[in-house]
Coordinates of C-alpha atoms and ligand atoms in Angstrom, one line a residue:
X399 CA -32.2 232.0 58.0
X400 CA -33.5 234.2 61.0
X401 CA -32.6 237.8 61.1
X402 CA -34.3 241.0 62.7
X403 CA -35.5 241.6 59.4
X404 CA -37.6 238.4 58.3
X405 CA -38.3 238.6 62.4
X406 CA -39.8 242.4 61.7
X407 CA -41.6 241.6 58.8
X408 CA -42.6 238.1 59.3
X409 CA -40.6 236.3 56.0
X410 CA -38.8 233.2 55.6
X411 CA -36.0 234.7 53.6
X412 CA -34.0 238.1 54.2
X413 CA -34.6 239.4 50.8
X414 CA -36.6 242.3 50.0
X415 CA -37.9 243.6 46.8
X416 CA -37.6 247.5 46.6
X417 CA -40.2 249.6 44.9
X418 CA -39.6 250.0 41.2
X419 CA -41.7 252.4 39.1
X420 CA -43.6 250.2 36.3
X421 CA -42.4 247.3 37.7
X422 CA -43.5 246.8 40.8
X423 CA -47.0 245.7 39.8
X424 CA -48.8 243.0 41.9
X425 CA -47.8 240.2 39.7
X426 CA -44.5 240.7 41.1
X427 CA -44.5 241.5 44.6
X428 CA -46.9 238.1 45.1
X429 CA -44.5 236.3 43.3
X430 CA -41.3 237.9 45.8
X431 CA -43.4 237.5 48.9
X432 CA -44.8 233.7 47.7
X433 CA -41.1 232.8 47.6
X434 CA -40.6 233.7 51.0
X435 CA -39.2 237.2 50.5
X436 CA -40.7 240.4 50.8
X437 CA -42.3 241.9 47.6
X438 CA -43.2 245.4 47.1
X439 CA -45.9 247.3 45.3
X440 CA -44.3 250.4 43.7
X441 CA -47.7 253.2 45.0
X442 CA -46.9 255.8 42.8
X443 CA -47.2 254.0 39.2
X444 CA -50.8 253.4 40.3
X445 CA -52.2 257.1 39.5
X446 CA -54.2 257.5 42.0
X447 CA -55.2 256.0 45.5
X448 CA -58.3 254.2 43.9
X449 CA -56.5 252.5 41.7
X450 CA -53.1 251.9 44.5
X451 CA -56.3 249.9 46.3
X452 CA -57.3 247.8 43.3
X453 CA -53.9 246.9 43.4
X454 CA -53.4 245.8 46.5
X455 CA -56.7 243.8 46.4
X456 CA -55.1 242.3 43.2
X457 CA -51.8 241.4 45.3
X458 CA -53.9 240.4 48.5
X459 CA -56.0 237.7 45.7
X460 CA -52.3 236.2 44.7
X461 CA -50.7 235.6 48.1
X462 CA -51.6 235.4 51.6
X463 CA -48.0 236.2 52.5
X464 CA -46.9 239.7 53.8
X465 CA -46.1 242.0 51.1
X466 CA -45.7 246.2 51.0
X467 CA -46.1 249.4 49.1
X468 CA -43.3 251.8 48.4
X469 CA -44.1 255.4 48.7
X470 CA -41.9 258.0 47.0
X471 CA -41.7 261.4 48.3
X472 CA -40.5 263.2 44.9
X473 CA -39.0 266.3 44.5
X474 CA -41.7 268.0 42.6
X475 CA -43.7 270.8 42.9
X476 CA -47.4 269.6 42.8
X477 CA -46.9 266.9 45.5
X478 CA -49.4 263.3 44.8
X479 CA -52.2 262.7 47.0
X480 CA -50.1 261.0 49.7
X481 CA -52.7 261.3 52.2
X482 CA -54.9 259.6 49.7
X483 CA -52.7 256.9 49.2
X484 CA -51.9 256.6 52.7
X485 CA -55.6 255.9 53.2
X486 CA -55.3 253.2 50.5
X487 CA -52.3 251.5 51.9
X488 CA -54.0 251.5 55.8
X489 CA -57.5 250.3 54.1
X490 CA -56.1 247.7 52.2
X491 CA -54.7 245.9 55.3
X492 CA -50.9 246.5 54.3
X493 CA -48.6 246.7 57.6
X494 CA -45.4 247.7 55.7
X495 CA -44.1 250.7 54.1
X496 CA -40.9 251.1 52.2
X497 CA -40.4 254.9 52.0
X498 CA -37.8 256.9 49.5
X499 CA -36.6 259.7 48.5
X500 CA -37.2 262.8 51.3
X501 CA -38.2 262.8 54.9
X502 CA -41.4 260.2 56.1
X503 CA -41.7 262.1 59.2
X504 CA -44.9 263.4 58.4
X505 CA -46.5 260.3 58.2
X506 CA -45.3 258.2 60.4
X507 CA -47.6 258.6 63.2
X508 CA -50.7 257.5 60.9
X509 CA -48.5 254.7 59.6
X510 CA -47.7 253.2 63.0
X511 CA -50.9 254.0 64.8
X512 CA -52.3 251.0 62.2
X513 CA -49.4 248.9 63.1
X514 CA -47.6 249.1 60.1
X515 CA -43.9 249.2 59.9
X516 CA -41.7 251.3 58.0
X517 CA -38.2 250.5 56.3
X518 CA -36.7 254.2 55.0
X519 CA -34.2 254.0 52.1
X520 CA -31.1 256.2 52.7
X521 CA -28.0 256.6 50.6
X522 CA -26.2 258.2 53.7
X523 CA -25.5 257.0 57.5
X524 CA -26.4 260.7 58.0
X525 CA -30.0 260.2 56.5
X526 CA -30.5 256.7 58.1
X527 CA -29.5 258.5 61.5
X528 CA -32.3 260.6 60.8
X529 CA -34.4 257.8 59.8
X530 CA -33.5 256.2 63.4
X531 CA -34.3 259.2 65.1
X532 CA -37.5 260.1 63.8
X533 CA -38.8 256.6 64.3
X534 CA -38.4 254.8 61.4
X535 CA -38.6 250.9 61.9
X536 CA -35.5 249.7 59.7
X537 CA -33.5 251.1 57.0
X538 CA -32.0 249.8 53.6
X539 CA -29.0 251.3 53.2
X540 CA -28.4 252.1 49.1
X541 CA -25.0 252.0 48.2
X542 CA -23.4 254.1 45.2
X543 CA -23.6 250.9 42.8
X544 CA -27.5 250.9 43.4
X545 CA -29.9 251.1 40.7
X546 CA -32.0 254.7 40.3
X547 CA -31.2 257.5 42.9
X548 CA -28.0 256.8 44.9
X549 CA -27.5 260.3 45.9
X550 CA -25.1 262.9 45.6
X551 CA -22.2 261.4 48.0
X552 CA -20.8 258.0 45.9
X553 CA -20.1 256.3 48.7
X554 CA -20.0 252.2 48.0
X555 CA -21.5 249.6 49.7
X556 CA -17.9 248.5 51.2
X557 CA -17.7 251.2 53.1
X558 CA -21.4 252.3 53.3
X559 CA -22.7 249.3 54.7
X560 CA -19.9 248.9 57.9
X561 CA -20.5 252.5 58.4
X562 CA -24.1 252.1 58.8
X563 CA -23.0 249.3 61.0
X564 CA -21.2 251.0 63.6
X565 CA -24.4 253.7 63.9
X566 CA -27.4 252.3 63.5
X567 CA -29.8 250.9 66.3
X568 CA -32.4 249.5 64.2
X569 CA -32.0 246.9 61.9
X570 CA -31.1 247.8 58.3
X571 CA -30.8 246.1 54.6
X572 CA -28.0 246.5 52.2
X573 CA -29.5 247.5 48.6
X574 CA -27.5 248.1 46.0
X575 CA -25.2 245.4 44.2
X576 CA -27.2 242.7 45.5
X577 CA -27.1 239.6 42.9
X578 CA -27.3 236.4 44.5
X579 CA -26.0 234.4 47.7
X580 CA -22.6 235.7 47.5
X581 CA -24.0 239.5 47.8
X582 CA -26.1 238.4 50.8
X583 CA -23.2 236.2 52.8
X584 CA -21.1 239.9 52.1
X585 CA -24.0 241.5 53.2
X586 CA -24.5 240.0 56.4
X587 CA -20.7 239.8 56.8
X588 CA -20.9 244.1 56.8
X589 CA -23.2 244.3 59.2
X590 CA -26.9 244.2 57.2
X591 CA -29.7 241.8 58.5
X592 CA -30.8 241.0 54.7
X593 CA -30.7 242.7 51.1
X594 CA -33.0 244.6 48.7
X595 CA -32.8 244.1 45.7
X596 CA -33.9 246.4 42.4
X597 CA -33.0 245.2 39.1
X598 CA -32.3 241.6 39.6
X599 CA -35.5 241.4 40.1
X600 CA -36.6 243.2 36.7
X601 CA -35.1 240.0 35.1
X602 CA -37.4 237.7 36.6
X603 CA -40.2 235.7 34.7
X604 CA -43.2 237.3 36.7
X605 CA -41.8 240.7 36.6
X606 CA -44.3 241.8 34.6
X607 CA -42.5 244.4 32.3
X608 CA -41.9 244.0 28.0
X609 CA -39.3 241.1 27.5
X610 CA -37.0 243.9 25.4
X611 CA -36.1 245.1 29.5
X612 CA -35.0 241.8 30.4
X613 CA -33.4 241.4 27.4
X614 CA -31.0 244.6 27.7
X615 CA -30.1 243.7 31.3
X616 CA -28.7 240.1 30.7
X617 CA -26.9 241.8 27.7
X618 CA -25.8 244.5 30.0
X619 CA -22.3 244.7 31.8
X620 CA -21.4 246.7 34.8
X621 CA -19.5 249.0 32.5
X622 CA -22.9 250.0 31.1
X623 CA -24.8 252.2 33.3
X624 CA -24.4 256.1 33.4
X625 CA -25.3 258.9 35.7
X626 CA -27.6 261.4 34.9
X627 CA -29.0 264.5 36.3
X628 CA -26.1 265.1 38.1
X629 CA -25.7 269.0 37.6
X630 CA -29.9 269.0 39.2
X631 CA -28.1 267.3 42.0
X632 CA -31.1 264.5 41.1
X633 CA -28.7 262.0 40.1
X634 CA -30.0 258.6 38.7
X635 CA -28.1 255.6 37.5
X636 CA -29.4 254.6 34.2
X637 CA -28.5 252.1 31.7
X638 CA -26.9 253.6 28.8
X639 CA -28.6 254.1 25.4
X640 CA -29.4 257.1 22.9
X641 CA -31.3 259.0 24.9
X642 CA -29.1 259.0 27.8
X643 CA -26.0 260.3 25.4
X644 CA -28.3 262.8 24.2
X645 CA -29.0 263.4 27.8
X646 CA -25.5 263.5 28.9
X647 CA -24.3 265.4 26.0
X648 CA -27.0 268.3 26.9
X649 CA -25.3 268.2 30.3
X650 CA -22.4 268.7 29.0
X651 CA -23.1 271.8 26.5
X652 CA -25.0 273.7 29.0
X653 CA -23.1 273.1 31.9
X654 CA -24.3 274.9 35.1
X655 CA -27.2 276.3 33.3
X656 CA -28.6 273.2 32.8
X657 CA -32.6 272.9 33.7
X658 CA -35.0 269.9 34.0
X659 CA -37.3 271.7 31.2
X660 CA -34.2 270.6 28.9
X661 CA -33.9 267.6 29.5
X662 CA -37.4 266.6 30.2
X663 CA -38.0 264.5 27.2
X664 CA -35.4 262.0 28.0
X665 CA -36.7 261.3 31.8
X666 CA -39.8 262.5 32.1
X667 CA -43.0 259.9 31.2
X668 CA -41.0 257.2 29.6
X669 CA -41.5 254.4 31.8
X670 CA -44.6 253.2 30.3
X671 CA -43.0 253.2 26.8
X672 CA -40.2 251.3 27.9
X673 CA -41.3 248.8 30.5
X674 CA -45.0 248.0 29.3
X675 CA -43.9 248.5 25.1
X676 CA -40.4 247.8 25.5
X677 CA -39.4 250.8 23.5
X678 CA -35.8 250.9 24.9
X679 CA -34.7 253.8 23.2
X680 CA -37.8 256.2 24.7
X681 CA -35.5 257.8 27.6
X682 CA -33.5 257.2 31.0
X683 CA -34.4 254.1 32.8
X684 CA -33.0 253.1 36.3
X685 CA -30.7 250.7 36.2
X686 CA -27.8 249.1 38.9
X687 CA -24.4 248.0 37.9
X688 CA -25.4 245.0 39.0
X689 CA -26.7 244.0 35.7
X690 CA -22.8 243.1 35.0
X691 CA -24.0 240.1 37.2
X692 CA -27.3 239.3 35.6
X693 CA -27.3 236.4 33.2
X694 CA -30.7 234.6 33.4
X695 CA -34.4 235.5 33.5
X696 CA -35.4 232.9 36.6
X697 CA -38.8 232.3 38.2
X698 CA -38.6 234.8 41.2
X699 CA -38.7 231.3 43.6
X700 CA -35.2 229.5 41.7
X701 CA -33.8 233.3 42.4
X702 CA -34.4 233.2 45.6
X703 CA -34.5 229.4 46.3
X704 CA -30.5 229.6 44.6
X705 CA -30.0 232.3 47.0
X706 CA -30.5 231.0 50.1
X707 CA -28.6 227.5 48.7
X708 CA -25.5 229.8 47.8
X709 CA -25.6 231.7 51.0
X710 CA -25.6 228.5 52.9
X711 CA -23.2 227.0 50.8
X712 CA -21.1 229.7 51.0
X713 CA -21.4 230.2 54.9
X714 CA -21.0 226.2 55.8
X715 CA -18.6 224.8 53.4
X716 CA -16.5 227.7 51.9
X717 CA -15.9 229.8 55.5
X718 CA -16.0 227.7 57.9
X719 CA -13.6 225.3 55.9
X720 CA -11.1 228.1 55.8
X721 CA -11.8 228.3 60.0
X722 CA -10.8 224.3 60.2
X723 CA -7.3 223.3 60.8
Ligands
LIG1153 C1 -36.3 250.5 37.0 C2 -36.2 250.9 38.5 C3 -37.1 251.8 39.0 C4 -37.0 252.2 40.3 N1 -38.0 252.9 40.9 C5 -38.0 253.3 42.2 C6 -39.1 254.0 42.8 O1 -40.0 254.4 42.1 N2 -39.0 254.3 44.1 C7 -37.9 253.9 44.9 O2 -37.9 254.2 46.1 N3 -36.9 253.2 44.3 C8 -36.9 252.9 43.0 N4 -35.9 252.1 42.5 C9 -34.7 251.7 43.4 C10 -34.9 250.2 43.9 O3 -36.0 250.2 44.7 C11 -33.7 249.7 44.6 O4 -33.4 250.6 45.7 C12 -32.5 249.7 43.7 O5 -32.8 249.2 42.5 C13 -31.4 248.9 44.4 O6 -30.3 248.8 43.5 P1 -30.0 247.5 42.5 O7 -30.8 247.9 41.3 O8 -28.5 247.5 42.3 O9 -30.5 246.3 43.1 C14 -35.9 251.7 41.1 C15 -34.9 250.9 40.6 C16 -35.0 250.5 39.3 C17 -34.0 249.6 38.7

């Protein structure tokens, strides 16, 4: 399949792994790009731009297909060294950059001066105009269903996606929802040139996170995931478990008064405990609705090899029979 995205980043398949804090280690984004997709090295769970290189030296030693780093601009006071990790990304050869969560303006000119190219995640047309504008290379378009930060204006990838559609210039991804061939065909179908894809990908056999995560998103059903940290207007889709109705129920009691300091054991420093000890109680983890759809832990090649043999399927026998006659 040929699209202005696998054209742009120079992949077989339109399928793109997004940045996923303690997940998105090498051993996975070699394993996404190996099976002609596009994996993604999550920068910021490496601690500091020494160790961001070492991992992508690691990724570089377990595919010679393209892969990326995500950076995440978060809303925090003491901001990362993202010129440091900048350096590391540029250094380490990488020539694309999935960017989240505030503006990449700022360093877009050192980005694209080494050739890289940049994919922006929005949950808004508004944002991914801006994206556009400021000259962002692509966009993937994050729909309300989406696993982690979809925003503050619950807008679905129905609608999202054909909205995006009718604005955008550059090419764009739908993320959010995405499962298998069927979510890709729609995908297409509204507009996208490929999909991104967050916690599908956590159930995968190289993802390399505690089996206990896996676990709980096969079990999972799209009734299952909540949304937290919604009065910070910092809202993140979680799965649901004690912490988050401890969480939630701290929402509730303190209303508009609510501040991260009360809440900060439940989100703050638990990924390690859950995705490297599988301690799936320890707080708020992102999670998609998607996981309704989730039902096997694959190699990340049958994922993506079923995939593209759905899509196809899909595409040449199931709508184009209903066009004969
Ligand atoms: C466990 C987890 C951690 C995530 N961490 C990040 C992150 O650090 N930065 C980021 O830009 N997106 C992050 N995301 C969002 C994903 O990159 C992707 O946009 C999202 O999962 C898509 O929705 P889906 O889960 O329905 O596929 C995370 C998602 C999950 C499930």
């Amino acid at each position: 399949m040929k699209t202005r995205i696998t054209e742009m980043f120079g992949i077989q398949h339109p399928i793109i792994q997004g940045g996923m804090h303690y997940v998105g280690f090498a051993e996975l984004a070699a394993a996404v790009s190996n099976a002609g997709g596009l994996g993604i090295i999550t920068g910021l769970t490496q601690r500091t731009p020494e160790l961001l290189a070492k991992e992508i030296a690691r990724c570089r030693a377990l595919t010679d297909k393209p892969f990326g780093v995500n950076l995440t601009f978060l809303p925090v006071l003491t901001a990362p060294d993202y010129p440091g990790y900048i350096k590391a990304i540029l250094d380490g050869g990488v020539k694309i950059v999935e960017t989240a969560g505030n503006n990449p303006q700022k360093w877009l000119p050192a980005l694209h001066e080494a050739g890289v190219k940049v994919i922006h995640k929005c949950t808004s047309v508004r944002h991914s105009l801006k994206a556009e504008a400021i000259g962002c290379d692509a966009v993937s378009v994050d729909g309300f269903e989406c696993g982690g930060h979809p925003g503050e204006d619950d807008v679905p990838n129905f609608i999202l996606l054909p909205r995006a559609a009718e604005e955008l210039k550059i090419p764009f991804v739908a993320s959010g929802g995405m499962a298998d061939g069927r979510s890709l065909v729609a995908a297409l179908a509204l507009g996208a040139e490929g999909m991104n894809m967050g916690t599908r990908f956590i159930a995968t056999r190289e993802a390399p996170v505690h089996d206990n995560v896996k676990r709980a998103i096969v079990a999972a059903s799209e009734l299952d995931t909540r949304l937290v940290m919604r009065p910070l207007r910092n809202t993140e889709r979680v799965l649901r478990n004690a912490a988050v109705d401890t969480l939630l129920e701290k929402e509730r009691t303190l209303g508009a008064a609510l501040k991260f300091e009360d809440i900060i054991e439940q989100v703050a420093g638990v990924y390690p405990k859950i995705m490297l000890e599988g301690a799936m109680e320890a707080g708020a983890w992102s999670c998609g609705m998607v996981a309704g759809l989730i039902r096997d832990v694959p190699s990340c090649q049958e994922l993506i090899d079923s995939i593209m043999a759905q899509a196809e399927d899909i595409i040449r026998a199931r709508l184009q029979g209903m066009l004969a006659g």
